[in-house]
Amino acid sequence: MKDEMMMWGVTLGKRYTNKEKSTFLQEAEKKLADENIDYSVYEKKSSIMDVRHLIVHCPEKAKVIIAVPYDTPENTLYSKYQWYPFSKSKKIKMDKICLLINTMIALLLWFASAALLLNMMHMNAVIRIIFAILSIMLVIEGFRFLKGRPNHINFSMNSAAVAVTMRLVSEFKNCIDVCFVFMDQSITSLEGSKILKGKVAANTPILYLGNLADGEEHFLVSGPKSDRIELDPTNELNLNHKKLSVAQMEQCFVGQYPRSLMLLYGDRDDTDFVIKNAKHRNDTSVDMELLERSEQVLRKFIERKISE
């Protein structure tokens, strides 16, 4: 698993911009082609985004479907940022703080740019050119803060789960009874799952993999219509089964695929479930023993499902 984490968590750990996602897809497709694994890219473009899902094997023929977001989030400078998958109000509060910080930094950069432009008139030609270049650079950097910058390391969102899924792809490369979906625009957005319904029907049961890097709490999350499955009958992962309310369900993958389940790890914040260090440069913690155990549990689950 260390090789997979190095490849998908470090070398290709940034998958935020279209260019970074394209690099990931090129490497993933090369791996699949080298191993003679059947795959397709389901792509949909709009005026505001380009969504590309990588689908291994055929979902219509599969007995079990595993979905994992491969995109990564933007960076936040707010060191106390935490991701609340099922609390809309706390997510909004955290995002407002991040927006405020980015706006203040952008304004400071633009003020500095304006100061350079105002003072360059009193300088000689060479200094004017230097000031002009610096001013343009400050303006561009300000817009980068407002638009969002890639976070560099994203083990919890969602490289650890991608690494596990890539290992499983290799293990089940000749088995058309299992389908793997690497989802774009899905780590902090529902757009990817909405668009996926053009390829995979909304009533399809799917096992969605969220944060598998670390966390004290291990949850198997379901909605009111989720199918009952024995993911971990020997309790190797010490799973807590959490049933979502309608309001919570609407904020996550299960809201789009109501018969599905979500496997993810995190921590408690009073009564809420939280993923710490998300969207921050400190998202570098991974429990390799837990990750290996997770891969083994998922492999056994797939083997049981395809033998039914």
Tab-separated table of C-alpha atoms in Angstrom:
chain	number	residue	atom	x	y	z
A	1	MET	CA	0.000	0.000	0.000
A	2	LYS	CA	2.970	2.318	0.517
A	3	ASP	CA	3.668	2.362	-3.222
A	4	GLU	CA	0.055	3.254	-3.977
A	5	MET	CA	0.088	6.048	-1.371
A	6	MET	CA	3.333	7.428	-2.793
A	7	MET	CA	1.934	7.402	-6.315
A	8	TRP	CA	-1.632	8.645	-5.774
A	9	GLY	CA	-1.130	10.537	-2.511
A	10	VAL	CA	2.190	12.286	-3.071
A	11	THR	CA	3.312	12.249	-6.705
A	12	LEU	CA	-0.239	12.904	-7.917
A	13	GLY	CA	-1.523	14.345	-4.636
A	14	LYS	CA	-2.954	17.517	-6.214
A	15	ARG	CA	-6.048	17.008	-8.387
A	16	TYR	CA	-7.788	20.380	-8.130
A	17	THR	CA	-7.249	22.129	-11.472
A	18	ASN	CA	-8.254	20.663	-14.836
A	19	LYS	CA	-4.563	20.239	-15.675
A	20	GLU	CA	-3.890	18.313	-12.457
A	21	LYS	CA	-6.934	16.109	-13.035
A	22	SER	CA	-5.819	15.436	-16.616
A	23	THR	CA	-2.407	14.322	-15.354
A	24	PHE	CA	-4.077	11.956	-12.881
A	25	LEU	CA	-6.341	10.511	-15.576
A	26	GLN	CA	-3.430	10.016	-17.972
A	27	GLU	CA	-1.485	8.057	-15.356
A	28	ALA	CA	-4.548	6.057	-14.296
A	29	GLU	CA	-5.419	5.205	-17.893
A	30	LYS	CA	-1.817	4.166	-18.540
A	31	LYS	CA	-1.976	1.820	-15.541
A	32	LEU	CA	-5.268	0.335	-16.748
A	33	ALA	CA	-3.996	-0.101	-20.302
A	34	ASP	CA	-0.773	-1.761	-19.106
A	35	GLU	CA	-2.841	-4.253	-17.087
A	36	ASN	CA	-5.354	-4.801	-19.924
A	37	ILE	CA	-8.241	-3.521	-17.799
A	38	ASP	CA	-11.399	-2.341	-19.524
A	39	TYR	CA	-12.367	1.255	-18.716
A	40	SER	CA	-14.142	4.319	-20.044
A	41	VAL	CA	-14.223	8.046	-19.287
A	42	TYR	CA	-17.682	9.525	-18.823
A	43	GLU	CA	-17.337	13.219	-19.576
A	44	LYS	CA	-19.777	16.083	-19.457
A	45	LYS	CA	-18.912	19.686	-20.174
A	46	SER	CA	-20.851	22.776	-19.289
A	47	SER	CA	-20.159	26.492	-19.445
A	48	ILE	CA	-18.773	26.463	-15.889
A	49	MET	CA	-17.180	23.033	-15.397
A	50	ASP	CA	-15.772	19.949	-17.057
A	51	VAL	CA	-16.607	16.707	-15.207
A	52	ARG	CA	-14.723	13.513	-16.032
A	53	HIS	CA	-15.530	10.224	-14.304
A	54	LEU	CA	-13.176	7.276	-14.831
A	55	ILE	CA	-15.205	4.047	-14.879
A	56	VAL	CA	-13.500	0.647	-14.655
A	57	HIS	CA	-15.598	-2.205	-16.129
A	58	CYS	CA	-19.286	-1.845	-16.899
A	59	PRO	CA	-21.662	-0.648	-14.152
A	60	GLU	CA	-24.675	-2.212	-15.897
A	61	LYS	CA	-23.149	-5.705	-15.639
A	62	ALA	CA	-21.578	-5.413	-12.188
A	63	LYS	CA	-22.877	-7.014	-8.986
A	64	VAL	CA	-21.068	-4.456	-6.841
A	65	ILE	CA	-20.026	-0.862	-7.555
A	66	ILE	CA	-17.363	1.008	-5.598
A	67	ALA	CA	-17.222	4.805	-6.030
A	68	VAL	CA	-14.453	7.117	-4.829
A	69	PRO	CA	-13.912	10.862	-5.406
A	70	TYR	CA	-10.537	11.502	-7.024
A	71	ASP	CA	-10.624	15.313	-7.096
A	72	THR	CA	-8.984	17.200	-4.225
A	73	PRO	CA	-10.067	20.401	-2.465
A	74	GLU	CA	-8.765	23.945	-2.507
A	75	ASN	CA	-6.298	25.079	0.126
A	76	THR	CA	-7.298	27.012	3.220
A	77	LEU	CA	-4.969	29.063	5.418
A	78	TYR	CA	-7.328	28.682	8.373
A	79	SER	CA	-5.424	26.240	10.590
A	80	LYS	CA	-8.539	25.297	12.582
A	81	TYR	CA	-10.557	24.363	9.506
A	82	GLN	CA	-12.520	21.121	9.820
A	83	TRP	CA	-14.796	19.401	7.320
A	84	TYR	CA	-18.281	18.491	8.520
A	85	PRO	CA	-19.754	16.049	5.967
A	86	PHE	CA	-23.242	16.039	7.522
A	87	SER	CA	-23.623	19.513	9.092
A	88	LYS	CA	-24.515	22.181	6.563
A	89	SER	CA	-24.472	25.051	9.049
A	90	LYS	CA	-20.953	24.232	10.309
A	91	LYS	CA	-19.655	23.784	6.763
A	92	ILE	CA	-21.011	27.207	5.832
A	93	LYS	CA	-19.454	28.782	8.931
A	94	MET	CA	-16.040	27.299	8.122
A	95	ASP	CA	-16.257	28.345	4.468
A	96	LYS	CA	-17.208	31.915	5.423
A	97	ILE	CA	-14.090	32.184	7.578
A	98	CYS	CA	-11.953	30.902	4.692
A	99	LEU	CA	-13.560	33.336	2.245
A	100	LEU	CA	-12.947	36.228	4.642
A	101	ILE	CA	-9.264	35.303	5.036
A	102	ASN	CA	-8.769	34.946	1.270
A	103	THR	CA	-10.559	38.244	0.584
A	104	MET	CA	-8.407	40.114	3.109
A	105	ILE	CA	-5.220	38.688	1.607
A	106	ALA	CA	-6.384	39.547	-1.920
A	107	LEU	CA	-7.150	43.130	-0.868
A	108	LEU	CA	-3.725	43.503	0.762
A	109	LEU	CA	-2.055	42.253	-2.418
A	110	TRP	CA	-4.085	44.662	-4.557
A	111	PHE	CA	-3.309	47.591	-2.235
A	112	ALA	CA	0.375	46.726	-2.534
A	113	SER	CA	-0.003	46.615	-6.319
A	114	ALA	CA	-1.675	50.030	-6.322
A	115	ALA	CA	1.089	51.456	-4.115
A	116	LEU	CA	3.732	50.273	-6.580
A	117	LEU	CA	1.865	51.839	-9.515
A	118	LEU	CA	1.485	55.173	-7.695
A	119	ASN	CA	5.174	55.336	-6.842
A	120	MET	CA	6.607	54.095	-10.114
A	121	MET	CA	6.082	57.470	-11.801
A	122	HIS	CA	8.917	58.927	-9.720
A	123	MET	CA	11.378	56.176	-10.692
A	124	ASN	CA	13.680	55.681	-13.656
A	125	ALA	CA	12.701	53.474	-16.605
A	126	VAL	CA	14.258	50.245	-15.289
A	127	ILE	CA	12.586	50.556	-11.882
A	128	ARG	CA	9.271	51.363	-13.568
A	129	ILE	CA	9.430	48.131	-15.519
A	130	ILE	CA	10.256	46.156	-12.367
A	131	PHE	CA	7.443	47.832	-10.433
A	132	ALA	CA	4.995	47.169	-13.285
A	133	ILE	CA	5.892	43.470	-13.382
A	134	LEU	CA	5.612	43.159	-9.598
A	135	SER	CA	2.266	44.973	-9.662
A	136	ILE	CA	0.848	42.569	-12.248
A	137	MET	CA	2.119	39.587	-10.250
A	138	LEU	CA	0.423	40.886	-7.096
A	139	VAL	CA	-2.883	41.385	-8.915
A	140	ILE	CA	-2.756	37.843	-10.342
A	141	GLU	CA	-1.882	36.362	-6.946
A	142	GLY	CA	-4.810	38.231	-5.394
A	143	PHE	CA	-7.199	36.669	-7.897
A	144	ARG	CA	-5.685	33.235	-7.162
A	145	PHE	CA	-6.587	33.621	-3.504
A	146	LEU	CA	-10.174	34.523	-4.390
A	147	LYS	CA	-10.548	31.772	-6.989
A	148	GLY	CA	-8.983	29.082	-4.803
A	149	ARG	CA	-5.558	27.435	-4.820
A	150	PRO	CA	-4.870	23.689	-4.784
A	151	ASN	CA	-4.076	22.004	-1.501
A	152	HIS	CA	-0.812	20.091	-1.882
A	153	ILE	CA	-1.295	16.934	0.202
A	154	ASN	CA	-4.783	15.459	0.591
A	155	PHE	CA	-4.586	12.090	2.318
A	156	SER	CA	-8.044	12.370	3.910
A	157	MET	CA	-9.657	14.115	0.916
A	158	ASN	CA	-9.301	11.682	-0.770
A	159	SER	CA	-5.961	10.148	-1.737
A	160	ALA	CA	-5.981	7.318	0.811
A	161	ALA	CA	-9.273	6.002	-0.583
A	162	VAL	CA	-7.990	6.413	-4.151
A	163	ALA	CA	-4.889	4.377	-3.273
A	164	VAL	CA	-7.011	1.578	-1.758
A	165	THR	CA	-9.298	1.552	-4.791
A	166	MET	CA	-6.377	1.411	-7.210
A	167	ARG	CA	-5.067	-1.650	-5.357
A	168	LEU	CA	-8.500	-3.273	-5.613
A	169	VAL	CA	-8.678	-2.467	-9.334
A	170	SER	CA	-5.502	-4.472	-9.882
A	171	GLU	CA	-6.747	-7.359	-7.732
A	172	PHE	CA	-10.061	-7.593	-9.614
A	173	LYS	CA	-8.815	-6.568	-13.039
A	174	ASN	CA	-10.346	-9.607	-14.762
A	175	CYS	CA	-13.644	-9.578	-12.862
A	176	ILE	CA	-16.480	-7.807	-14.676
A	177	ASP	CA	-18.779	-8.380	-11.682
A	178	VAL	CA	-17.204	-5.419	-9.894
A	179	CYS	CA	-17.145	-1.854	-11.186
A	180	PHE	CA	-15.000	0.997	-9.862
A	181	VAL	CA	-15.945	4.634	-10.410
A	182	PHE	CA	-13.396	7.395	-9.837
A	183	MET	CA	-15.538	10.505	-9.480
A	184	ASP	CA	-14.742	14.091	-10.389
A	185	GLN	CA	-16.305	17.139	-8.657
A	186	SER	CA	-17.278	14.998	-5.677
A	187	ILE	CA	-14.961	15.630	-2.726
A	188	THR	CA	-16.722	18.825	-1.589
A	189	SER	CA	-19.466	19.013	-4.220
A	190	LEU	CA	-22.495	17.000	-5.301
A	191	GLU	CA	-22.144	17.972	-8.967
A	192	GLY	CA	-20.156	14.850	-9.780
A	193	SER	CA	-22.764	12.486	-8.333
A	194	LYS	CA	-25.574	14.382	-10.070
A	195	ILE	CA	-23.832	14.024	-13.418
A	196	LEU	CA	-22.976	10.360	-12.761
A	197	LYS	CA	-26.718	9.615	-12.876
A	198	GLY	CA	-26.486	10.057	-16.627
A	199	LYS	CA	-24.424	6.859	-16.661
A	200	VAL	CA	-25.426	4.985	-13.481
A	201	ALA	CA	-29.112	5.002	-12.483
A	202	ALA	CA	-30.012	6.746	-9.216
A	203	ASN	CA	-31.577	3.580	-7.756
A	204	THR	CA	-28.282	1.663	-8.062
A	205	PRO	CA	-26.724	0.577	-4.736
A	206	ILE	CA	-23.147	1.883	-4.524
A	207	LEU	CA	-20.483	1.717	-1.830
A	208	TYR	CA	-18.925	5.182	-1.602
A	209	LEU	CA	-15.444	5.545	-0.075
A	210	GLY	CA	-14.671	8.767	1.773
A	211	ASN	CA	-11.787	9.445	4.155
A	212	LEU	CA	-9.889	6.210	4.872
A	213	ALA	CA	-6.631	7.862	6.008
A	214	ASP	CA	-7.237	7.969	9.749
A	215	GLY	CA	-9.710	8.867	12.474
A	216	GLU	CA	-10.942	7.512	15.778
A	217	GLU	CA	-14.485	6.934	14.502
A	218	HIS	CA	-15.190	4.502	11.652
A	219	PHE	CA	-18.616	4.945	10.105
A	220	LEU	CA	-20.727	3.019	7.651
A	221	VAL	CA	-23.314	5.635	6.748
A	222	SER	CA	-26.712	4.917	5.235
A	223	GLY	CA	-29.911	6.694	4.318
A	224	PRO	CA	-33.510	5.551	4.832
A	225	LYS	CA	-33.493	3.542	1.574
A	226	SER	CA	-29.961	2.127	1.780
A	227	ASP	CA	-29.559	-1.595	1.255
A	228	ARG	CA	-28.441	-3.606	4.269
A	229	ILE	CA	-25.032	-5.173	3.623
A	230	GLU	CA	-22.517	-7.013	5.776
A	231	LEU	CA	-19.447	-4.998	4.871
A	232	ASP	CA	-17.403	-6.082	7.886
A	233	PRO	CA	-18.988	-9.191	9.478
A	234	THR	CA	-15.907	-9.939	11.620
A	235	ASN	CA	-15.783	-6.329	12.862
A	236	GLU	CA	-12.165	-5.784	11.810
A	237	LEU	CA	-12.814	-2.059	11.341
A	238	ASN	CA	-14.963	-1.569	14.444
A	239	LEU	CA	-17.637	0.136	12.371
A	240	ASN	CA	-20.403	2.334	13.717
A	241	HIS	CA	-23.585	2.183	11.645
A	242	LYS	CA	-25.035	5.650	11.250
A	243	LYS	CA	-28.474	6.310	9.780
A	244	LEU	CA	-28.767	9.763	8.244
A	245	SER	CA	-31.727	12.072	8.610
A	246	VAL	CA	-33.340	13.442	5.463
A	247	ALA	CA	-31.606	16.811	5.975
A	248	GLN	CA	-28.194	15.163	6.413
A	249	MET	CA	-28.740	12.840	3.479
A	250	GLU	CA	-29.411	15.743	1.101
A	251	GLN	CA	-25.892	17.067	1.728
A	252	CYS	CA	-23.985	13.968	0.649
A	253	PHE	CA	-23.719	11.155	-1.890
A	254	VAL	CA	-26.535	9.120	-0.325
A	255	GLY	CA	-28.934	11.924	-1.195
A	256	GLN	CA	-28.244	11.309	-4.888
A	257	TYR	CA	-28.069	7.504	-4.586
A	258	PRO	CA	-30.500	6.663	-1.757
A	259	ARG	CA	-29.823	2.890	-1.810
A	260	SER	CA	-26.102	3.454	-1.268
A	261	LEU	CA	-23.722	3.395	1.685
A	262	MET	CA	-20.716	5.511	2.628
A	263	LEU	CA	-17.586	4.252	4.377
A	264	LEU	CA	-15.532	7.006	6.008
A	265	TYR	CA	-13.418	7.709	9.059
A	266	GLY	CA	-13.112	10.821	11.212
A	267	ASP	CA	-13.560	12.153	14.720
A	268	ARG	CA	-16.275	13.431	17.044
A	269	ASP	CA	-17.002	17.096	17.653
A	270	ASP	CA	-19.686	16.937	20.315
A	271	THR	CA	-22.559	15.288	18.436
A	272	ASP	CA	-21.130	15.963	14.962
A	273	PHE	CA	-18.802	13.907	12.793
A	274	VAL	CA	-15.736	15.817	11.563
A	275	ILE	CA	-12.654	15.298	9.394
A	276	LYS	CA	-9.723	17.230	10.837
A	277	ASN	CA	-7.012	18.988	8.784
A	278	ALA	CA	-9.144	18.781	5.648
A	279	LYS	CA	-8.303	21.324	2.921
A	280	HIS	CA	-5.159	22.265	4.848
A	281	ARG	CA	-1.450	21.595	4.318
A	282	ASN	CA	-1.562	19.468	7.502
A	283	ASP	CA	-3.641	16.789	5.759
A	284	THR	CA	-0.636	14.455	5.813
A	285	SER	CA	-1.619	11.889	8.443
A	286	VAL	CA	-2.329	8.328	7.365
A	287	ASP	CA	-2.657	5.173	9.479
A	288	MET	CA	-1.086	2.589	7.175
A	289	GLU	CA	-2.171	-0.362	9.319
A	290	LEU	CA	-5.775	0.844	9.206
A	291	LEU	CA	-5.505	1.449	5.467
A	292	GLU	CA	-4.237	-2.089	4.858
A	293	ARG	CA	-7.041	-3.454	7.022
A	294	SER	CA	-9.595	-1.406	5.098
A	295	GLU	CA	-8.335	-2.808	1.801
A	296	GLN	CA	-8.614	-6.374	3.139
A	297	VAL	CA	-12.174	-5.832	4.399
A	298	LEU	CA	-13.225	-4.316	1.071
A	299	ARG	CA	-11.598	-7.148	-0.881
A	300	LYS	CA	-13.441	-9.770	1.175
A	301	PHE	CA	-16.697	-7.842	0.761
A	302	ILE	CA	-16.297	-7.774	-3.029
A	303	GLU	CA	-15.482	-11.495	-3.096
A	304	ARG	CA	-18.658	-12.271	-1.139
A	305	LYS	CA	-20.807	-10.099	-3.404
A	306	ILE	CA	-19.539	-11.544	-6.688
A	307	SER	CA	-20.020	-15.099	-5.401
A	308	GLU	CA	-23.711	-14.536	-4.657
